[in-house]
Amino acid sequence: MNNITFTMIKPDAVRAGHTGNIIQHITNAGFKIRAMKLTQLTRAKAGEFYEIHKERPFYGELVDFMSSGPIVAVILEKSNAVEDFRTLIGATNPAEAAEGTIRALYATSIGENAVHGADSDENALREGRFHFAGTEIF
Ligand code: CMP
């Protein structure tokens, strides 16, 4: 299945009031919203979501930041969703993100980089289930 991806609008972008513009940018690029909710991760849930990075030096900072305020979790549908979405958001470090990408427009640093994008079809499903398990979507 290569038509689903998962994103979160991160606490920096929600706090700054960029949610509406980011959603519009995503839908203008041809993605359909399959599920969406405003929520907030506990430290424990943020730690679980980013478990894959737990040995990285920035893990503590990442978990603190991702649980610091509301996020918007979204399941998106489009052909070639994972790859096309990663192109749309730009490089992890906004200083390296291509002009016009979501991170170039809204991110402030490598940690506070406005949006998350799943990096594989498998992770898109895992991450979508993480946030929407028990709903009609999963
Ligand atoms: P994301 O796509 O959500 O996946 C992992 C996140 O770790 C990444 O975006 C960054 O926000 C964060 N990250 C990666 N490298 C660093 C770093 N050097 N310092 C702080 N956060 C980082």
mmCIF file of C-alpha atoms and ligand atoms in Angstrom:
data_model
loop_
_atom_site.group_PDB
_atom_site.id
_atom_site.type_symbol
_atom_site.label_atom_id
_atom_site.label_comp_id
_atom_site.label_asym_id
_atom_site.label_seq_id
_atom_site.Cartn_x
_atom_site.Cartn_y
_atom_site.Cartn_z
ATOM 1 C CA MET A 1 0.000 0.000 0.000
ATOM 2 C CA ASN A 2 1.674 3.235 -1.091
ATOM 3 C CA ASN A 3 -1.236 5.673 -0.947
ATOM 4 C CA ILE A 4 -1.236 6.541 2.772
ATOM 5 C CA THR A 5 1.075 8.686 4.863
ATOM 6 C CA PHE A 6 0.980 10.108 8.345
ATOM 7 C CA THR A 7 1.894 13.595 9.567
ATOM 8 C CA MET A 8 1.805 15.619 12.746
ATOM 9 C CA ILE A 9 1.748 19.396 12.841
ATOM 10 C CA LYS A 10 4.151 19.885 15.737
ATOM 11 C CA PRO A 11 3.698 22.074 18.855
ATOM 12 C CA ASP A 12 5.802 24.949 17.460
ATOM 13 C CA ALA A 13 3.606 25.349 14.383
ATOM 14 C CA VAL A 14 0.311 24.888 16.270
ATOM 15 C CA ARG A 15 1.424 27.476 18.881
ATOM 16 C CA ALA A 16 2.393 29.922 16.153
ATOM 17 C CA GLY A 17 -1.046 29.637 14.512
ATOM 18 C CA HIS A 18 0.178 27.948 11.315
ATOM 19 C CA THR A 19 -2.233 24.974 11.397
ATOM 20 C CA GLY A 20 -4.686 26.347 8.827
ATOM 21 C CA ASN A 21 -2.000 27.419 6.350
ATOM 22 C CA ILE A 22 -0.178 24.088 6.637
ATOM 23 C CA ILE A 23 -3.364 22.057 6.076
ATOM 24 C CA GLN A 24 -4.182 24.211 3.051
ATOM 25 C CA HIS A 25 -0.656 23.726 1.671
ATOM 26 C CA ILE A 26 -1.072 19.951 2.026
ATOM 27 C CA THR A 27 -4.520 19.747 0.409
ATOM 28 C CA ASN A 28 -3.461 22.129 -2.393
ATOM 29 C CA ALA A 29 -0.727 19.581 -3.201
ATOM 30 C CA GLY A 30 -3.385 16.924 -3.839
ATOM 31 C CA PHE A 31 -3.454 15.054 -0.514
ATOM 32 C CA LYS A 32 -6.842 13.991 0.872
ATOM 33 C CA ILE A 33 -7.434 14.064 4.610
ATOM 34 C CA ARG A 34 -8.514 10.599 5.801
ATOM 35 C CA ALA A 35 -8.401 11.384 9.543
ATOM 36 C CA MET A 36 -7.396 14.418 11.598
ATOM 37 C CA LYS A 37 -7.404 15.422 15.254
ATOM 38 C CA LEU A 38 -6.022 18.044 17.600
ATOM 39 C CA THR A 39 -4.467 16.255 20.563
ATOM 40 C CA GLN A 40 -1.557 16.438 22.990
ATOM 41 C CA LEU A 41 0.992 13.684 23.622
ATOM 42 C CA THR A 42 2.023 12.810 27.166
ATOM 43 C CA ARG A 43 5.785 12.428 27.676
ATOM 44 C CA ALA A 44 5.281 8.654 27.775
ATOM 45 C CA LYS A 45 3.325 8.600 24.502
ATOM 46 C CA ALA A 46 5.827 10.908 22.765
ATOM 47 C CA GLY A 47 8.615 8.593 23.956
ATOM 48 C CA GLU A 48 6.778 5.599 22.556
ATOM 49 C CA PHE A 49 6.070 7.298 19.210
ATOM 50 C CA TYR A 50 9.756 8.186 18.747
ATOM 51 C CA GLU A 51 11.110 4.964 20.316
ATOM 52 C CA ILE A 52 13.151 4.338 17.162
ATOM 53 C CA HIS A 53 15.303 7.364 18.113
ATOM 54 C CA LYS A 54 15.786 6.448 21.780
ATOM 55 C CA GLU A 55 19.562 6.018 21.531
ATOM 56 C CA ARG A 56 19.999 9.385 19.773
ATOM 57 C CA PRO A 57 21.456 12.293 21.774
ATOM 58 C CA PHE A 58 18.438 14.477 20.953
ATOM 59 C CA TYR A 59 15.819 11.947 22.149
ATOM 60 C CA GLY A 60 15.104 13.682 25.504
ATOM 61 C CA GLU A 61 14.781 17.067 23.826
ATOM 62 C CA LEU A 62 12.531 15.582 21.131
ATOM 63 C CA VAL A 63 10.202 13.957 23.673
ATOM 64 C CA ASP A 64 10.030 17.124 25.803
ATOM 65 C CA PHE A 65 9.235 19.251 22.769
ATOM 66 C CA MET A 66 6.663 16.903 21.240
ATOM 67 C CA SER A 67 4.743 16.758 24.533
ATOM 68 C CA SER A 68 5.011 20.524 25.168
ATOM 69 C CA GLY A 69 1.693 21.508 23.593
ATOM 70 C CA PRO A 70 -1.080 20.517 21.204
ATOM 71 C CA ILE A 71 -0.313 18.771 17.920
ATOM 72 C CA VAL A 72 -2.511 17.922 14.932
ATOM 73 C CA ALA A 73 -2.280 14.258 13.851
ATOM 74 C CA VAL A 74 -3.343 13.558 10.255
ATOM 75 C CA ILE A 75 -3.653 10.519 7.993
ATOM 76 C CA LEU A 76 -3.273 11.543 4.342
ATOM 77 C CA GLU A 77 -4.094 9.785 1.089
ATOM 78 C CA LYS A 78 -2.480 10.290 -2.322
ATOM 79 C CA SER A 79 -0.648 8.087 -4.804
ATOM 80 C CA ASN A 80 3.026 7.742 -3.816
ATOM 81 C CA ALA A 81 2.038 9.397 -0.519
ATOM 82 C CA VAL A 82 5.151 8.882 1.656
ATOM 83 C CA GLU A 83 7.673 10.102 -0.914
ATOM 84 C CA ASP A 84 5.530 12.962 -2.247
ATOM 85 C CA PHE A 85 4.816 14.198 1.262
ATOM 86 C CA ARG A 86 8.501 14.180 2.218
ATOM 87 C CA THR A 87 9.225 16.263 -0.875
ATOM 88 C CA LEU A 88 6.424 18.673 0.097
ATOM 89 C CA ILE A 89 7.760 19.216 3.639
ATOM 90 C CA GLY A 90 11.474 19.497 2.758
ATOM 91 C CA ALA A 91 14.612 18.487 4.656
ATOM 92 C CA THR A 92 14.530 17.831 8.427
ATOM 93 C CA ASN A 93 16.796 20.830 8.970
ATOM 94 C CA PRO A 94 14.882 23.914 7.741
ATOM 95 C CA ALA A 95 18.192 25.549 6.770
ATOM 96 C CA GLU A 96 18.500 22.806 4.145
ATOM 97 C CA ALA A 97 14.820 22.659 3.140
ATOM 98 C CA ALA A 98 14.054 23.609 -0.475
ATOM 99 C CA GLU A 99 12.325 26.928 -1.099
ATOM 100 C CA GLY A 100 8.549 26.760 -0.825
ATOM 101 C CA THR A 101 8.496 23.567 1.266
ATOM 102 C CA ILE A 102 6.503 23.518 4.503
ATOM 103 C CA ARG A 103 9.632 23.415 6.655
ATOM 104 C CA ALA A 104 11.273 26.245 4.699
ATOM 105 C CA LEU A 105 8.126 28.321 5.290
ATOM 106 C CA TYR A 106 7.255 27.428 8.891
ATOM 107 C CA ALA A 107 10.082 25.600 10.719
ATOM 108 C CA THR A 108 12.537 27.398 12.973
ATOM 109 C CA SER A 109 15.159 24.723 13.786
ATOM 110 C CA ILE A 110 16.009 21.048 13.278
ATOM 111 C CA GLY A 111 14.130 20.178 16.488
ATOM 112 C CA GLU A 112 11.233 22.602 16.078
ATOM 113 C CA ASN A 113 10.613 21.777 12.451
ATOM 114 C CA ALA A 114 6.853 22.355 12.151
ATOM 115 C CA VAL A 115 5.816 18.963 10.758
ATOM 116 C CA HIS A 116 6.592 15.260 10.949
ATOM 117 C CA GLY A 117 6.362 12.981 7.923
ATOM 118 C CA ALA A 118 6.396 9.167 7.996
ATOM 119 C CA ASP A 119 9.517 7.793 6.299
ATOM 120 C CA SER A 120 8.078 4.515 4.911
ATOM 121 C CA ASP A 121 4.739 2.877 4.069
ATOM 122 C CA GLU A 122 5.197 0.569 7.054
ATOM 123 C CA ASN A 123 5.817 3.449 9.469
ATOM 124 C CA ALA A 124 2.909 5.441 8.024
ATOM 125 C CA LEU A 125 0.578 2.598 8.995
ATOM 126 C CA ARG A 126 2.192 2.102 12.401
ATOM 127 C CA GLU A 127 2.015 5.831 13.165
ATOM 128 C CA GLY A 128 -1.548 6.164 11.884
ATOM 129 C CA ARG A 129 -2.629 3.260 14.093
ATOM 130 C CA PHE A 130 -0.774 4.799 17.034
ATOM 131 C CA HIS A 131 -3.021 7.865 16.868
ATOM 132 C CA PHE A 132 -6.245 6.468 15.422
ATOM 133 C CA ALA A 133 -6.471 2.908 16.780
ATOM 134 C CA GLY A 134 -10.042 2.015 17.648
ATOM 135 C CA THR A 135 -11.568 4.521 15.222
ATOM 136 C CA GLU A 136 -13.345 3.612 11.990
ATOM 137 C CA ILE A 137 -10.067 4.362 10.142
ATOM 138 C CA PHE A 138 -8.109 1.493 11.762
HETATM 139 P P1 CMP B 1 10.746 14.016 12.569
HETATM 140 O O1 CMP B 1 10.502 13.887 11.107
HETATM 141 O O2 CMP B 1 9.567 14.234 13.440
HETATM 142 O O3 CMP B 1 11.527 12.714 13.093
HETATM 143 C C1 CMP B 1 12.468 12.737 14.138
HETATM 144 C C2 CMP B 1 12.720 14.106 14.658
HETATM 145 O O4 CMP B 1 13.874 14.250 15.444
HETATM 146 C C3 CMP B 1 12.953 15.032 13.497
HETATM 147 O O5 CMP B 1 11.757 15.238 12.802
HETATM 148 C C4 CMP B 1 13.560 16.244 14.179
HETATM 149 O O6 CMP B 1 12.591 17.180 14.588
HETATM 150 C C5 CMP B 1 14.217 15.624 15.390
HETATM 151 N N1 CMP B 1 15.656 15.769 15.267
HETATM 152 C C6 CMP B 1 16.462 15.241 14.345
HETATM 153 N N2 CMP B 1 17.733 15.621 14.544
HETATM 154 C C7 CMP B 1 17.718 16.437 15.629
HETATM 155 C C8 CMP B 1 18.715 17.150 16.329
HETATM 156 N N3 CMP B 1 20.006 17.104 15.943
HETATM 157 N N4 CMP B 1 18.348 17.881 17.399
HETATM 158 C C9 CMP B 1 17.041 17.912 17.791
HETATM 159 N N5 CMP B 1 16.046 17.235 17.155
HETATM 160 C C10 CMP B 1 16.387 16.517 16.092
#
